[in-house]
XYZ file of C-alpha atoms in Angstrom:
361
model
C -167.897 142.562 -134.443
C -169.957 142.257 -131.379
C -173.124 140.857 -130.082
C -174.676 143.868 -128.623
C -174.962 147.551 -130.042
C -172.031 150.064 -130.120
C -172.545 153.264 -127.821
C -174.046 155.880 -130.971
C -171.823 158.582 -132.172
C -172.963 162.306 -131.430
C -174.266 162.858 -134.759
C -175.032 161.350 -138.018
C -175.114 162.874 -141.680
C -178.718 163.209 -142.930
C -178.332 160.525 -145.352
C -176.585 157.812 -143.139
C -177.927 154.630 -143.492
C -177.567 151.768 -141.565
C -178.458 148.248 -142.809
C -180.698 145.376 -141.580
C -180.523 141.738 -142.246
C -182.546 139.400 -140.436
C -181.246 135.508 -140.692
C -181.628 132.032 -139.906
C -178.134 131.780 -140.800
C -179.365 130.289 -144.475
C -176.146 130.232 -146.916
C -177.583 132.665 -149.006
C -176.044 135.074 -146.782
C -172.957 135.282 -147.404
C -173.646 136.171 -151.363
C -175.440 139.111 -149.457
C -172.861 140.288 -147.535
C -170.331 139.625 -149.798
C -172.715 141.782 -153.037
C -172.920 144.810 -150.094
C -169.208 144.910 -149.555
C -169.059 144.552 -153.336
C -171.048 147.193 -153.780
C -169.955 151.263 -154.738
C -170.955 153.981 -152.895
C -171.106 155.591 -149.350
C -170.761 152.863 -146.853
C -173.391 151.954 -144.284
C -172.348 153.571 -140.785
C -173.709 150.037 -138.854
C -174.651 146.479 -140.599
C -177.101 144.999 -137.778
C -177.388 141.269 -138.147
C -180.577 139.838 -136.166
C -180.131 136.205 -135.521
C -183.803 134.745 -135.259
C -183.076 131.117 -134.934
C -183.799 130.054 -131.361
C -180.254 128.689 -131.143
C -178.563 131.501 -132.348
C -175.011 131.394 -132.899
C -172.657 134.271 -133.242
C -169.432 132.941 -134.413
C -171.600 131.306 -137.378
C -172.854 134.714 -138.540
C -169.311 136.228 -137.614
C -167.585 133.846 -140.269
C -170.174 135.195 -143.170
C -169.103 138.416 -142.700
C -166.742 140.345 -145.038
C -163.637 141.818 -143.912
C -164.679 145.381 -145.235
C -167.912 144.796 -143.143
C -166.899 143.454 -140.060
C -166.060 146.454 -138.308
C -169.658 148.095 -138.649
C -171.093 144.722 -138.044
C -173.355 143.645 -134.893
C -175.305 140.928 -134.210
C -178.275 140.865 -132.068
C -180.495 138.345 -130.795
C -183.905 138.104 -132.957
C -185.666 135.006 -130.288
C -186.953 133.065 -132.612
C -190.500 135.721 -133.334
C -190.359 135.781 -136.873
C -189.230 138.553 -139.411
C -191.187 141.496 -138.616
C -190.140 141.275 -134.611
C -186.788 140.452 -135.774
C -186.372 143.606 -137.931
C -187.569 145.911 -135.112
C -184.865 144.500 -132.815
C -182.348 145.213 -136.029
C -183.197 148.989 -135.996
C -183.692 149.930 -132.763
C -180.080 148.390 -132.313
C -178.690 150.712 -135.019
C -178.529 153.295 -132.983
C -179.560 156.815 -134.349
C -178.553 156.439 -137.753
C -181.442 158.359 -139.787
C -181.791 155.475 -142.483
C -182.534 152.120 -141.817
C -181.654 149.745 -144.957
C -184.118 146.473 -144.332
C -182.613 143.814 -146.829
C -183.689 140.140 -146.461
C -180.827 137.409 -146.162
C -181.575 135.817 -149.739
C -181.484 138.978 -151.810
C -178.364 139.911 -154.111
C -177.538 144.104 -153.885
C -176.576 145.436 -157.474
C -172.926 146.743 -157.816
C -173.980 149.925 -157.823
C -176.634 149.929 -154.969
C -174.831 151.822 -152.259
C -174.389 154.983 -155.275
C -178.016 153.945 -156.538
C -178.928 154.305 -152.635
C -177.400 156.925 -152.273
C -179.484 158.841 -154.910
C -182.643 157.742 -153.160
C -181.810 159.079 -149.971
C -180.523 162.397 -151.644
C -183.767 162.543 -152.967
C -185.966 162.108 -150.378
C -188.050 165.665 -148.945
C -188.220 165.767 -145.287
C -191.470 164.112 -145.488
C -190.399 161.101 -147.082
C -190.588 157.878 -144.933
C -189.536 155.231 -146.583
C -187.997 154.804 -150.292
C -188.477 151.288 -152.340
C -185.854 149.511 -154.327
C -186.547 147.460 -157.346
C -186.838 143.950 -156.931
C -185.425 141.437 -160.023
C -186.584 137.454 -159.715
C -184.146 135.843 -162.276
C -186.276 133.180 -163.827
C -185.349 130.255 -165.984
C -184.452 131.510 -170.391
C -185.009 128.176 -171.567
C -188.352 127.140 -170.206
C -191.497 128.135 -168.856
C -191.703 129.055 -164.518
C -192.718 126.700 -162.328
C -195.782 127.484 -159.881
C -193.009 128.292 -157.340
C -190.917 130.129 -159.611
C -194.022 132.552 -160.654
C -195.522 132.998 -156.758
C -191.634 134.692 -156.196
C -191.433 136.541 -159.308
C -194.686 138.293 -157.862
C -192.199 139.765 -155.730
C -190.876 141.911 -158.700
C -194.248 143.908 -158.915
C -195.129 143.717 -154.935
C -195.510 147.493 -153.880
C -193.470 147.981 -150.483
C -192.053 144.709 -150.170
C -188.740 144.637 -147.323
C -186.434 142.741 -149.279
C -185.127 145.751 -149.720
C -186.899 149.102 -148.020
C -185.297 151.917 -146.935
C -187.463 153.782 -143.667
C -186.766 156.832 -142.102
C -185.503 156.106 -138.307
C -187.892 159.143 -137.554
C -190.717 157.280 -139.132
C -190.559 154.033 -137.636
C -190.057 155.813 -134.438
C -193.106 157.440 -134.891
C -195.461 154.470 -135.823
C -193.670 151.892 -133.143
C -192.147 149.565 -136.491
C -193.407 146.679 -137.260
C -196.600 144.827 -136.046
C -195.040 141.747 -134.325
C -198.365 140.044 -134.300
C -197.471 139.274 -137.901
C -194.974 135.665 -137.833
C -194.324 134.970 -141.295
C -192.542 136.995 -143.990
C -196.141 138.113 -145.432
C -198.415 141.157 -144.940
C -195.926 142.639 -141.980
C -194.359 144.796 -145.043
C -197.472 146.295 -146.166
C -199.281 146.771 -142.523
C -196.424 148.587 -141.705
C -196.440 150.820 -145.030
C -200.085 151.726 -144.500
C -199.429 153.110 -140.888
C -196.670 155.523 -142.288
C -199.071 156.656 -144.983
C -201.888 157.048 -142.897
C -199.067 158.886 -139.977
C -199.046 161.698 -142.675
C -195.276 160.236 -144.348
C -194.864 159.346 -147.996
C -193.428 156.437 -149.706
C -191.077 156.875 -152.835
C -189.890 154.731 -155.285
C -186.070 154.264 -155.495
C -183.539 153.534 -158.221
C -181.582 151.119 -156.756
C -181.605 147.494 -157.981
C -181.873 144.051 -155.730
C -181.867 140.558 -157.270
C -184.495 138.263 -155.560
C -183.379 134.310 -156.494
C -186.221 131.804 -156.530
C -184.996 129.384 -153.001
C -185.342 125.782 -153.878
C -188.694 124.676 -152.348
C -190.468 121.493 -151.792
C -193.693 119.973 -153.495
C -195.699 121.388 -150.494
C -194.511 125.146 -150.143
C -197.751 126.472 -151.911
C -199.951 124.365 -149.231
C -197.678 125.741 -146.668
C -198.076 129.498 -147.865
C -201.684 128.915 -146.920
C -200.934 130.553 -143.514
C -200.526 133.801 -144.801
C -204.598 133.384 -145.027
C -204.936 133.951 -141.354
C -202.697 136.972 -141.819
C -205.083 138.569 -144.252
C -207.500 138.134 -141.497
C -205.373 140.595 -138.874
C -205.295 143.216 -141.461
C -208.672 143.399 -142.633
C -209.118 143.843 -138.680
C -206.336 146.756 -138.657
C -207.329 148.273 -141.686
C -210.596 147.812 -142.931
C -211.589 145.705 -146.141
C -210.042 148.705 -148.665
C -207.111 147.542 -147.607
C -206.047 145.193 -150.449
C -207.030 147.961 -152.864
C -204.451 150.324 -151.254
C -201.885 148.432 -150.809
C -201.962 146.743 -154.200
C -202.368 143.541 -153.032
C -204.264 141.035 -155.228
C -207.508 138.753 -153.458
C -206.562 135.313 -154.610
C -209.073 132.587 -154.758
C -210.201 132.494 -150.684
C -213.835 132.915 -152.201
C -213.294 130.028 -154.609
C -211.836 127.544 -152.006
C -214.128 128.340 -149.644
C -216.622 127.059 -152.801
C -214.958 124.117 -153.225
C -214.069 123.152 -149.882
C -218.089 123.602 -148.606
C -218.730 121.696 -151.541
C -216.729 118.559 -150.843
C -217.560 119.054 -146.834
C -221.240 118.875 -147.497
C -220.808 115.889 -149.565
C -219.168 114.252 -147.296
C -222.085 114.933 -144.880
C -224.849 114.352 -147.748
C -223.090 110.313 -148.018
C -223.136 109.800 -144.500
C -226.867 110.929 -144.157
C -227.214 108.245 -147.033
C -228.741 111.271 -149.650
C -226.809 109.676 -152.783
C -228.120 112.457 -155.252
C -227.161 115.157 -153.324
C -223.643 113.391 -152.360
C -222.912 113.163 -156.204
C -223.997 116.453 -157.197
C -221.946 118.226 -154.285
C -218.825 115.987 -155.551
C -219.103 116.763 -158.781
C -218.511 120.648 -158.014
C -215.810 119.948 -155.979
C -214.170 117.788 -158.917
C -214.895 120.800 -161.274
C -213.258 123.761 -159.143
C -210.338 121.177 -157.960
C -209.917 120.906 -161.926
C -210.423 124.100 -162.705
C -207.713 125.437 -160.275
C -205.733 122.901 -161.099
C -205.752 123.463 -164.860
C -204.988 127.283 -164.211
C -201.706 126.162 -162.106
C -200.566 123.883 -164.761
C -201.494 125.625 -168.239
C -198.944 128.569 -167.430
C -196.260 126.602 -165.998
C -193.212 123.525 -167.907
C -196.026 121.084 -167.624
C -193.133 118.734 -166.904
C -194.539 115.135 -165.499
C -193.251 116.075 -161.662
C -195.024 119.541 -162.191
C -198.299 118.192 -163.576
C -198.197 115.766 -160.341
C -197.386 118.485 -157.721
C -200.009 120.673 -159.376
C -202.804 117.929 -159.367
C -201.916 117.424 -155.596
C -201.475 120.454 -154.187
C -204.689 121.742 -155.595
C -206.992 119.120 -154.037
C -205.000 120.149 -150.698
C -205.068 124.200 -150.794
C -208.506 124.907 -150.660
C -209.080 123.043 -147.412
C -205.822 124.670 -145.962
C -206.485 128.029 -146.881
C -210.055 127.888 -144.985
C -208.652 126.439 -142.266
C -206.403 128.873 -141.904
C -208.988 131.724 -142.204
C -210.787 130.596 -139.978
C -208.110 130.198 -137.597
C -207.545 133.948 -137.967
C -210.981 134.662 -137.431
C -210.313 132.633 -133.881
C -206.865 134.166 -133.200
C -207.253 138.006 -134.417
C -210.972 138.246 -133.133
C -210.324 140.660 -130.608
C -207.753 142.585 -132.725
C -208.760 146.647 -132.727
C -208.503 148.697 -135.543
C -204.938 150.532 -136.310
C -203.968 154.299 -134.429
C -201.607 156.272 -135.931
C -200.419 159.588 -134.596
C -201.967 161.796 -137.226
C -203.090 162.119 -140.078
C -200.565 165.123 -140.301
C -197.537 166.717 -140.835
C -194.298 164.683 -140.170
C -191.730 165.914 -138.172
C -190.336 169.082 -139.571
C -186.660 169.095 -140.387
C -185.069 171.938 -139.311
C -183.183 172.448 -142.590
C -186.552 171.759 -144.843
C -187.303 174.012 -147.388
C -190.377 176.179 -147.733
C -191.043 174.468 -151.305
C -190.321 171.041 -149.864
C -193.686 171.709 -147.795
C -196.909 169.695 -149.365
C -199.876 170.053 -147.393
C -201.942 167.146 -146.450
């Protein structure tokens, strides 16, 4: 294992893959690494681990690694940007292996993923840049999901979610990877999906299977996903407002808290200006859409006292965080230009394509 990338053979087969993982060295990593080495099938040629904590620490990685691994294993330096920066140090460190495997550091690869892969790669027409998995959220037999619980089984149905995504090298080569304006594990899997389509590349759906376990999270995590708002502000600016509709992304309830949260702001202002009437009328809607949000949190969910509790409080907080954090997009992506791609068109045309394999755009 080292630290920096191995000097690239002269030649890969066309369906060599190598595989990405970036970490902040969470334990869930080692059931990873442990399920891939587990796991049937062709071997990946390289296993590129990108350590994004700003203290990263090689031997700690290094100890997570199976023995069957360790010899295709390197570990680069992520700095701390987030995932989608982190990724694109992963692949361009792979070397020219056509395949790049993203999986995330939390996710659990079947025991027959690297045969299940393997079909998805075999598969794929020349034109093919990037192939999905299927994504599994375990959640609890005996009882209804949490709130928490249900926002990650969402990850089951998301449509080109990097948990586990296999990309053409050629394609991500030929869009520039991922946007590293995008920080957070949100929105930099679909921005980047959207540039390959529009590039002139398709996206497949795989066979192979990935288990996704819900991570233990605190009463505030839903308050704290609010960020992702400001995200949904870069790519409406990238890619227009048809965006959600092609990339299968639901709206949420931005209108709604932006509602409720003008609502309980012009009350506020209505009491101080001493107009009582107009006070009580403007806290009264914000008491009905805090309920109302509230009630559709809680009705689906165990309804367990500590649920009922974090459900009543985080929905008085939300609204107010998600507009802040629009709005703070609307500050921070202001000047952000709409997306270029190098097409529409043809992808590259592999020299061993066949005539039938051509589709035209």
């Amino acid at each position: 294992m080292s630290d920096a990338a191995p000097s690239a053979p002269a030649a890969y087969a066309d369906d060599a893959y190598a595989v990405v993982i970036p970490t902040l060295g969470r334990p869930s990593l080692t059931a990873c690494l442990r399920a891939l080495a587990r796991s049937g099938g062709p071997r990946p040629v390289r296993l590129v681990l990108v350590d994004d904590r700003p203290d990263a620490a090689v031997a700690e990685l290094a100890a997570a690694v199976p023995e069957q691994l360790r010899a295709l294993t390197t570990v680069v330096r992520g700095g701390a940007r987030g995932p989608a920066a982190a990724r694109n140090a992963g692949w361009r460190a792979a070397g020219g292996v056509p395949w790049i495997v993203f999986l995330d550091d939390d996710v659990v690869p079947s025991a027959s993923w690297g045969e299940d892969l393997a079909l998805d790669l075999a598969g794929a027409a020349y034109r093919t840049g990037a192939v999905t998995a299927r994504i599994d959220v375990p959640l609890p037999p005996d009882r209804r999901p949490t709130d928490w619980e249900r926002n990650t089984a969402g990850l089951a149905t998301a449509r080109w979610i990097t948990a586990d995504m296999a990309y053409r090298r050629a394609a991500l080569e030929a869009v520039g990877g991922f946007d590293e304006r995008f920080r957070r594990a949100f929105r930099e899997d679909a921005e980047l999906a959207l540039r390959i389509l529009a590039a002139g590349w398709t996206v497949t759906a795989g066979c192979r299977r990935t288990t996704h376990p819900v991570r233990p999270a605190g009463r505030w995590v839903s308050v704290r996903l609010q960020a992702g708002n400001a995200d949904d502000v870069l790519m409406t600016r990238l890619h227009g407002r048809t965006w959600w509709r092609r990339a299968g992304a639901p709206r949420g309830r931005l209108p709604r808290h932006l509602a409720v949260t003008g609502a309980a702001v012009t009350g506020l202002a209505c009491a101080a200006l001493g107009r009582r009437r107009a006070a009580a009328a403007c806290a009264g809607l914000w008491l009905a859409g805090t309920a109302e949000f509230a009630l559709a949190r809680t009705v689906p969910g165990p309804r367990t006292r500590d649920e009922v509790a974090t459900m009543a409080l985080t929905s008085v907080a939300i609204p107010p965080a998600a507009v802040w954090h629009w709005l703070r997009g609307q500050l921070v992506h202001r000047g952000a230009l709409p997306v270029t791609v190098p097409g529409p068109g043809e992808p590259p045309r592999h020299p061993r394509a066949r005539d039938w394999e051509r589709v035209p755009s």
